[in-house]
CSV table of C-alpha atoms in Angstrom, one decimal:
chain,number,residue,atom,x,y,z
A,16,MET,CA,5.6,-52.3,42.0
A,17,ASP,CA,6.6,-48.9,43.5
A,18,ARG,CA,9.1,-48.5,40.2
A,19,ILE,CA,5.9,-49.1,38.2
A,20,ASN,CA,3.7,-46.8,40.0
A,21,LEU,CA,6.5,-44.0,40.0
A,22,LEU,CA,6.9,-44.4,36.1
A,23,LYS,CA,3.1,-44.5,35.9
A,24,SER,CA,2.8,-41.1,37.8
A,25,GLU,CA,5.6,-39.6,35.8
A,26,LYS,CA,3.9,-40.4,32.9
A,27,GLU,CA,0.6,-39.0,33.7
A,28,LYS,CA,2.4,-35.7,34.9
A,29,ALA,CA,3.9,-35.5,31.5
A,30,ILE,CA,0.7,-36.2,29.6
A,31,LEU,CA,-1.2,-33.4,31.8
A,32,GLU,CA,2.0,-31.1,30.8
A,33,LEU,CA,1.6,-31.6,27.4
A,34,GLN,CA,-2.1,-30.9,27.3
A,35,ALA,CA,-1.6,-27.8,28.9
A,36,SER,CA,1.0,-26.8,26.5
A,37,GLU,CA,-1.1,-27.9,23.5
A,38,THR,CA,-4.0,-25.8,25.1
A,39,ARG,CA,-1.7,-22.5,25.1
A,40,TYR,CA,-0.5,-23.4,21.6
A,41,ARG,CA,-4.0,-23.8,20.1
A,42,THR,CA,-5.1,-20.4,21.9
A,43,LEU,CA,-2.2,-18.8,20.6
A,44,VAL,CA,-3.0,-20.2,16.9
A,45,GLU,CA,-6.7,-19.4,16.8
A,46,THR,CA,-5.9,-15.8,18.0
A,47,MET,CA,-3.3,-15.1,15.3
A,48,LYS,CA,-3.9,-12.2,13.0
A,49,ASP,CA,-2.6,-14.6,10.2
A,50,GLY,CA,-4.0,-17.4,8.8
A,51,LEU,CA,-2.5,-21.3,9.7
A,52,ALA,CA,-3.3,-23.9,7.6
A,53,VAL,CA,-1.9,-27.8,7.5
A,54,ILE,CA,-2.2,-29.9,4.7
A,55,ASP,CA,-1.0,-33.6,4.3
A,56,ALA,CA,0.9,-35.5,1.5
A,57,GLN,CA,-2.3,-35.7,-0.7
A,58,GLY,CA,-2.9,-32.0,-0.5
A,59,LEU,CA,-6.2,-32.2,1.9
A,60,LEU,CA,-6.6,-29.4,4.4
A,61,THR,CA,-6.2,-31.1,8.0
A,62,TYR,CA,-6.5,-27.9,9.9
A,63,VAL,CA,-7.2,-24.5,9.5
A,64,ASN,CA,-7.6,-21.7,12.2
A,65,LYS,CA,-10.4,-19.2,12.2
A,66,ARG,CA,-8.6,-16.4,10.4
A,67,VAL,CA,-8.4,-18.9,7.3
A,68,GLY,CA,-12.0,-18.9,7.7
A,69,GLU,CA,-12.7,-15.4,7.8
A,70,MET,CA,-10.3,-14.9,4.6
A,71,LEU,CA,-12.2,-17.3,2.4
A,72,GLY,CA,-15.7,-16.7,3.8
A,73,PHE,CA,-16.3,-20.2,5.0
A,74,PRO,CA,-16.9,-22.0,8.2
A,75,VAL,CA,-14.0,-23.6,9.4
A,76,GLU,CA,-15.7,-27.2,9.2
A,77,GLU,CA,-16.3,-26.6,5.6
A,78,ILE,CA,-12.8,-25.8,4.7
A,79,THR,CA,-10.9,-28.9,6.6
A,80,GLY,CA,-10.9,-32.3,4.9
A,81,ARG,CA,-11.3,-30.5,1.2
A,82,VAL,CA,-8.4,-30.4,-1.4
A,83,VAL,CA,-7.0,-26.9,-1.2
A,84,THR,CA,-7.1,-26.5,-5.0
A,85,GLU,CA,-11.1,-26.4,-4.6
A,86,PHE,CA,-10.3,-22.7,-3.4
A,87,LEU,CA,-7.9,-21.9,-6.3
A,88,ASP,CA,-8.3,-20.8,-10.0
A,89,ILE,CA,-6.3,-22.6,-12.7
A,90,ASN,CA,-3.3,-20.4,-12.6
A,91,ASN,CA,-2.9,-20.6,-8.8
A,92,GLN,CA,-3.7,-24.3,-8.8
A,93,GLN,CA,-0.5,-24.6,-11.1
A,94,ILE,CA,1.4,-22.3,-8.7
A,95,LEU,CA,0.6,-24.4,-5.7
A,96,SER,CA,1.4,-27.6,-7.5
A,97,GLU,CA,4.9,-26.3,-8.3
A,98,GLN,CA,5.3,-25.4,-4.8
A,99,LEU,CA,4.3,-28.7,-3.3
A,100,VAL,CA,6.8,-30.3,-5.3
A,101,LYS,CA,9.4,-28.1,-3.8
A,102,ARG,CA,7.9,-28.8,-0.1
A,103,ARG,CA,8.7,-32.6,-0.7
A,104,SER,CA,12.3,-31.8,-1.2
A,105,GLY,CA,12.4,-29.9,2.0
A,106,ALA,CA,12.2,-26.2,0.5
A,107,SER,CA,10.4,-23.4,2.4
A,108,GLU,CA,10.6,-20.0,0.5
A,109,SER,CA,7.6,-18.1,0.7
A,110,TYR,CA,5.5,-17.2,-2.3
A,111,GLU,CA,2.1,-15.2,-3.3
A,112,LEU,CA,-1.0,-17.3,-3.9
A,113,SER,CA,-4.3,-15.9,-4.8
A,114,TRP,CA,-7.7,-17.5,-3.5
A,115,LEU,CA,-11.2,-17.5,-4.3
A,116,THR,CA,-13.8,-16.5,-1.6
A,117,LYS,CA,-17.1,-18.0,-0.9
A,118,ASP,CA,-18.6,-15.0,-2.8
A,119,GLY,CA,-16.2,-15.4,-5.8
A,120,GLN,CA,-13.8,-12.5,-4.8
A,121,GLU,CA,-10.0,-12.6,-5.1
A,122,ILE,CA,-7.9,-12.7,-1.9
A,123,ILE,CA,-4.3,-12.3,-2.7
A,124,THR,CA,-1.8,-14.0,0.4
A,125,LEU,CA,1.8,-14.3,1.2
A,126,ILE,CA,2.4,-18.2,1.8
A,127,SER,CA,5.3,-18.9,4.5
A,128,PRO,CA,5.4,-22.7,4.4
A,129,MET,CA,7.1,-25.4,6.2
A,130,PRO,CA,7.3,-28.8,5.1
A,131,LEU,CA,6.8,-31.8,7.5
A,132,PHE,CA,8.4,-35.2,7.5
A,133,GLU,CA,8.1,-38.4,9.6
A,134,ILE,CA,11.3,-39.5,11.5
A,135,GLU,CA,12.0,-41.9,8.5
A,136,GLY,CA,12.2,-38.8,6.5
A,137,VAL,CA,9.0,-39.5,4.6
A,138,TYR,CA,7.1,-36.3,3.5
A,139,LYS,CA,3.9,-36.1,5.4
A,140,GLY,CA,2.6,-32.7,4.1
A,141,SER,CA,3.2,-29.2,5.3
A,142,PHE,CA,1.9,-26.2,7.2
A,143,ALA,CA,1.9,-22.6,6.2
A,144,VAL,CA,1.3,-19.0,7.8
A,145,ILE,CA,-1.2,-17.2,5.3
A,146,THR,CA,-0.7,-13.6,5.4
A,147,ASP,CA,-3.8,-11.4,3.6
A,148,ILE,CA,-1.9,-8.8,1.1
A,149,THR,CA,-4.9,-8.1,-0.9
A,150,GLU,CA,-5.0,-4.4,-0.1
A,151,ARG,CA,-1.2,-3.6,-0.4
A,152,VAL,CA,-1.1,-5.7,-3.7
A,153,GLN,CA,-4.2,-3.9,-5.2
A,154,ALA,CA,-2.8,-0.3,-4.3
A,155,GLU,CA,0.4,-1.2,-5.6
A,156,ARG,CA,-1.0,-2.3,-9.0
A,157,LEU,CA,-3.5,0.8,-8.9
A,158,LEU,CA,-0.2,2.9,-8.2
A,159,ASP,CA,1.8,1.5,-10.8
A,160,GLN,CA,-1.2,1.8,-13.1
A,161,ARG,CA,-1.5,5.8,-12.3
A,162,VAL,CA,2.1,6.3,-12.6
A,163,LYS,CA,2.1,4.6,-16.1
A,164,GLU,CA,-1.0,6.5,-17.3
A,165,ARG,CA,0.6,10.1,-16.1
A,166,THR,CA,3.9,8.9,-17.7
A,167,ARG,CA,2.1,8.3,-20.9
A,168,GLU,CA,0.3,11.7,-20.8
A,169,LEU,CA,3.3,13.4,-20.0
A,170,SER,CA,5.1,11.9,-22.9
A,171,THR,CA,2.3,13.2,-25.3
A,172,LEU,CA,2.9,16.9,-24.1
A,173,LEU,CA,5.2,19.4,-25.3
A,174,GLU,CA,8.7,18.2,-26.4
A,175,ILE,CA,10.3,20.4,-23.8
A,176,SER,CA,8.8,18.2,-21.1
A,177,ARG,CA,11.8,15.9,-21.3
A,178,GLU,CA,13.9,18.8,-20.0
A,179,ILE,CA,11.8,19.9,-17.3
A,180,THR,CA,10.9,16.3,-15.9
A,181,ALA,CA,14.6,15.3,-15.8
A,182,VAL,CA,14.8,17.5,-12.7
A,183,GLN,CA,13.5,15.6,-9.6
A,184,GLU,CA,12.9,18.4,-7.2
A,185,LEU,CA,9.3,19.6,-7.4
A,186,ASP,CA,9.9,23.2,-6.7
A,187,VAL,CA,12.5,23.1,-9.6
A,188,ILE,CA,10.3,21.3,-12.4
A,189,LEU,CA,7.4,23.8,-11.3
A,190,ILE,CA,9.7,27.0,-12.0
A,191,GLN,CA,11.2,25.3,-15.1
A,192,ILE,CA,7.6,25.0,-16.3
A,193,LEU,CA,6.8,28.5,-15.6
A,194,LYS,CA,10.1,29.9,-17.3
A,195,LYS,CA,9.3,27.9,-20.4
A,196,LEU,CA,5.6,29.0,-20.4
A,197,ARG,CA,6.9,32.7,-20.6
A,198,THR,CA,8.6,31.8,-23.6
A,199,VAL,CA,5.4,31.0,-25.4
A,200,ALA,CA,3.1,33.2,-23.4
A,201,LYS,CA,3.8,36.8,-22.4
A,202,PHE,CA,2.8,37.7,-18.6
A,203,GLN,CA,4.0,39.7,-15.8
A,204,GLY,CA,4.1,37.0,-13.1
A,205,ALA,CA,2.9,33.3,-12.8
A,206,THR,CA,2.5,31.3,-9.5
A,207,ILE,CA,1.4,27.7,-8.8
A,208,LEU,CA,-1.0,27.3,-6.1
A,209,ALA,CA,-1.8,23.9,-5.1
A,210,LYS,CA,-2.7,21.4,-2.2
A,211,GLN,CA,-0.1,20.0,0.1
A,212,GLN,CA,-1.5,17.5,2.6
A,213,ASP,CA,-4.5,19.7,4.1
A,214,ASN,CA,-3.3,23.4,3.0
A,215,TRP,CA,-2.7,24.8,-0.1
A,216,GLU,CA,0.5,26.5,-0.6
A,217,GLN,CA,2.3,28.5,-3.2
A,218,LEU,CA,4.7,25.7,-4.8
A,219,ALA,CA,6.4,27.9,-7.5
A,220,GLN,CA,6.7,31.6,-8.4
A,221,TYR,CA,8.2,33.3,-11.4
A,222,SER,CA,7.4,37.0,-11.6
A,223,PRO,CA,10.4,38.6,-13.5
A,224,SER,CA,8.2,41.8,-13.4
A,225,SER,CA,5.8,41.4,-10.8
A,226,SER,CA,6.2,41.5,-6.9
A,227,SER,CA,2.9,39.1,-6.1
A,228,ASP,CA,3.6,36.5,-3.5
A,229,LEU,CA,0.9,34.2,-2.6
A,230,LYS,CA,2.8,33.0,0.5
A,231,ASP,CA,1.4,36.3,2.0
A,232,LEU,CA,-2.4,35.4,1.4
A,233,GLY,CA,-3.0,33.0,4.2
A,234,LEU,CA,-6.0,31.3,2.6
A,235,THR,CA,-8.6,29.5,4.9
A,236,PRO,CA,-10.0,26.3,4.2
A,237,THR,CA,-13.2,28.3,3.3
A,238,GLN,CA,-11.5,30.7,0.9
A,239,VAL,CA,-9.8,27.8,-0.7
A,240,GLN,CA,-13.1,26.0,-1.3
A,241,GLU,CA,-14.6,29.3,-2.6
A,242,ILE,CA,-11.7,29.5,-5.2
A,243,VAL,CA,-12.3,26.0,-6.1
A,244,SER,CA,-15.9,26.8,-6.7
A,245,ASP,CA,-15.0,29.3,-9.4
A,246,PHE,CA,-13.3,26.6,-11.5
A,247,ALA,CA,-16.2,24.1,-11.0
A,248,GLN,CA,-16.8,24.3,-15.0
A,249,GLY,CA,-13.4,23.3,-15.4
A,250,GLU,CA,-12.2,26.3,-17.5
A,251,PRO,CA,-10.0,29.1,-17.0
A,252,VAL,CA,-11.2,32.2,-15.2
A,253,LEU,CA,-10.0,35.5,-16.7
A,254,ILE,CA,-10.5,38.5,-14.5
A,255,LYS,CA,-9.5,41.9,-16.6
A,256,GLN,CA,-8.8,45.2,-15.0
A,257,PRO,CA,-9.8,46.1,-11.6
A,258,ASP,CA,-13.6,47.5,-11.2
A,259,GLU,CA,-16.2,47.2,-8.8
A,260,ASP,CA,-16.2,43.3,-8.8
A,261,PHE,CA,-13.0,43.4,-6.7
A,262,THR,CA,-14.8,44.4,-3.9
A,263,ARG,CA,-16.3,40.8,-3.5
A,264,ASP,CA,-15.0,39.2,-0.4
A,265,TYR,CA,-14.6,35.6,-1.7
A,266,GLY,CA,-13.1,33.2,-4.3
A,267,PHE,CA,-10.9,33.9,-7.1
A,268,THR,CA,-11.7,37.6,-7.6
A,269,HIS,CA,-10.9,38.3,-3.7
A,270,MET,CA,-7.7,36.4,-3.8
A,271,VAL,CA,-6.7,38.5,-7.3
A,272,ALA,CA,-7.8,41.7,-5.4
A,273,ARG,CA,-5.5,41.0,-2.5
A,274,LEU,CA,-2.6,40.3,-5.0
A,275,SER,CA,-3.4,43.5,-6.9
A,276,LYS,CA,-2.6,45.5,-3.7
A,277,HIS,CA,1.4,44.4,-4.5
A,278,ASP,CA,1.0,44.9,-8.3
A,279,GLN,CA,0.0,47.5,-10.8
A,280,HIS,CA,-3.8,47.8,-10.8
A,281,ASN,CA,-3.9,47.6,-14.7
A,282,CYS,CA,-3.2,44.0,-14.5
A,283,SER,CA,-5.6,41.3,-15.7
A,284,TRP,CA,-5.5,37.9,-14.3
A,285,LEU,CA,-6.0,34.3,-15.6
A,286,GLY,CA,-6.7,31.5,-13.3
A,287,VAL,CA,-6.3,27.9,-14.8
A,288,PRO,CA,-7.3,25.2,-12.7
A,289,LEU,CA,-4.7,21.9,-12.0
A,290,TYR,CA,-6.6,19.0,-11.8
A,291,GLU,CA,-5.9,15.2,-10.4
A,292,GLN,CA,-8.4,12.5,-11.0
A,293,LYS,CA,-11.2,15.3,-11.9
A,294,GLU,CA,-10.5,17.2,-8.5
A,295,VAL,CA,-9.1,20.6,-8.4
A,296,ILE,CA,-5.8,20.5,-6.5
A,297,GLY,CA,-4.5,24.0,-7.2
A,298,ILE,CA,-4.5,26.6,-9.6
A,299,LEU,CA,-2.0,28.4,-11.9
A,300,VAL,CA,-2.3,32.1,-11.7
A,301,LEU,CA,-0.9,34.7,-14.5
A,302,SER,CA,-0.9,38.3,-14.5
A,303,CYS,CA,-0.8,40.2,-17.7
A,304,PHE,CA,-1.3,43.8,-19.0
A,305,GLU,CA,-2.7,42.4,-22.4
A,306,PRO,CA,-5.9,40.0,-21.4
A,307,GLU,CA,-6.5,39.4,-25.1
A,308,ALA,CA,-3.0,37.7,-25.3
A,309,LEU,CA,-4.0,35.4,-22.3
A,310,GLN,CA,-7.1,34.6,-23.9
A,311,GLN,CA,-5.6,33.8,-27.3
A,312,GLN,CA,-2.9,31.5,-25.5
A,313,SER,CA,-5.2,29.8,-23.2
A,314,ASN,CA,-4.9,26.3,-25.0
A,315,VAL,CA,-1.2,26.5,-24.7
A,316,ILE,CA,-1.5,27.5,-21.2
A,317,VAL,CA,-3.7,24.9,-20.2
A,318,ALA,CA,-1.4,22.4,-21.6
A,319,PHE,CA,1.6,23.8,-19.3
A,320,ALA,CA,-0.9,23.7,-16.3
A,321,ASN,CA,-1.7,20.1,-17.0
A,322,GLN,CA,2.0,19.7,-17.1
A,323,ALA,CA,2.4,21.1,-13.8
A,324,ALA,CA,-0.6,19.0,-12.3
A,325,ILE,CA,1.2,15.7,-13.6
A,326,ALA,CA,4.4,16.8,-11.9
A,327,ILE,CA,2.6,17.3,-8.8
A,328,GLU,CA,0.7,14.3,-8.8
A,329,ASN,CA,4.0,12.3,-9.9
A,330,ASN,CA,5.8,13.7,-7.0
A,331,ARG,CA,3.1,12.5,-4.6
A,332,LEU,CA,3.0,9.3,-6.0
A,333,TYR,CA,6.9,8.9,-5.9
A,334,HIS,CA,6.7,9.8,-2.2
A,335,GLN,CA,3.9,7.2,-1.6
A,336,LEU,CA,5.5,4.5,-3.4
A,337,ARG,CA,8.7,5.3,-1.3
A,338,ALA,CA,6.7,4.9,1.8
A,339,SER,CA,5.0,1.9,0.5
A,340,VAL,CA,8.6,0.2,-0.1
A,341,GLN,CA,9.6,1.2,3.2
A,342,LYS,CA,6.3,-0.4,4.7
A,343,GLN,CA,6.7,-3.5,2.8
A,344,GLU,CA,10.4,-3.9,4.2
A,345,ARG,CA,9.2,-3.6,8.0
A,346,ASN,CA,6.4,-6.0,7.0
A,347,ARG,CA,9.0,-8.3,5.6
A,348,LEU,CA,11.0,-8.1,8.9
A,349,ALA,CA,8.0,-8.7,11.0
A,350,ARG,CA,6.9,-11.7,9.2
A,351,GLU,CA,10.5,-13.3,9.6
A,352,LEU,CA,10.3,-12.7,13.2
A,353,HIS,CA,6.6,-14.0,13.5
A,354,ASP,CA,7.3,-17.0,11.3
A,355,SER,CA,10.3,-18.2,13.6
A,356,VAL,CA,7.9,-18.2,16.6
A,357,THR,CA,5.1,-20.0,14.6
A,358,GLN,CA,7.3,-22.6,13.5
A,359,THR,CA,9.0,-23.3,16.6
A,360,LEU,CA,5.6,-23.7,18.3
A,361,PHE,CA,4.3,-26.0,15.6
A,362,THR,CA,7.3,-28.3,16.3
A,363,ALA,CA,7.0,-28.1,20.0
A,364,SER,CA,3.0,-29.3,19.3
A,365,VAL,CA,4.3,-32.2,16.9
A,366,LEU,CA,6.7,-33.3,19.7
A,367,ALA,CA,4.0,-33.1,22.4
A,368,GLU,CA,1.6,-35.1,20.4
A,369,ALA,CA,3.9,-37.9,19.4
A,370,THR,CA,5.7,-38.3,22.6
A,371,PRO,CA,2.9,-40.1,24.5
A,372,ARG,CA,2.3,-42.4,21.8
A,373,ILE,CA,5.8,-43.8,21.7
A,374,TRP,CA,6.5,-43.7,25.6
A,375,ASP,CA,6.2,-47.4,26.2
A,376,LYS,CA,7.7,-48.6,22.8
A,377,GLU,CA,10.6,-46.3,22.4
A,378,ARG,CA,11.3,-44.9,25.8
A,379,GLN,CA,14.9,-43.5,25.0
A,380,LEU,CA,13.4,-41.2,21.8
A,381,ALA,CA,10.6,-40.4,24.2
A,382,ILE,CA,12.8,-39.0,26.4
A,383,GLN,CA,14.8,-37.2,24.0
A,384,ASN,CA,11.6,-35.6,22.5
A,385,MET,CA,11.0,-34.3,26.1
A,386,ALA,CA,14.4,-32.7,26.2
A,387,ASN,CA,13.8,-31.4,22.7
A,388,LEU,CA,10.3,-30.0,23.8
A,389,SER,CA,11.9,-28.2,26.6
A,390,GLN,CA,14.4,-26.7,24.7
A,391,LEU,CA,12.1,-25.3,22.1
A,392,ILE,CA,9.5,-24.1,25.0
A,393,ARG,CA,12.6,-22.0,26.6
């Protein structure tokens, strides 16, 4: 009798410990930043955490018990079908899957699956960590689209652009553009001023017969905004030889007045806006003794200004893409660490649920399960 009471007491203790472990596990699962879903061998969703409900816009109760393909379009149903075949063979590689939310929107996810098998090796379903990567994928698609658009635009410009774009450093590219521009447009000095992060800086200067230097201007945000306003019509602005207008204390005219202190006062000045997605991100500034020549050559000057704007944007997109790739790699490493912990906890939960059921009939296996569970928890 004492032996029976002892075994009964140990069983009750084990059950309580398993229940406590399960409670801790469920709390962890329900507070995950990623989704967690379990499907059976027929593809029915038997469990999803709150995050999955938030992703799809459904209450958890409306998701469980439904076939997972109800939330997928035809293409993604095919993707899932192919992946489930792999689960049955024990494969567990990650893949992308797009879902349809309650309001019909697309949500793109990374699925990190793990197949589940009974002791006899019979496939009983799988569980998966579901990571929302919609913003990242959409940003990559937009980035890729914009890079392609800019590359296509660049290919339609001057033949000389091939030589210029072969150089990767932005300052070298811009100086090459200014040098090539001077072969078709005669000017005394040329400068490219453009936005870099929150400030406007001189990115390139080519002045074989001029000493003007925009680095000395120290433009404030207000002065930059006033300069931008002068190009609101999207057209080049020509300022001829100095006159009383140079006393104006704002905008492009004021900037030219300050430049004229370093240059010959009989120069005329042409400012051409540089655009990115209809936003002025800088200006190309030329000084010349013959303003009529600048006016006559305004079309080719605008073409070179557009080329400079494309080079600046491509450089920004390149650095943005490189930062995105670095972030993806960091996220991949984080997912691998996270998935390992999640899979271990889920296995521990399965053992915790199964052990009480076989305690009386298969004591040795139950004891082994307890040992495995203890090792997993450690």
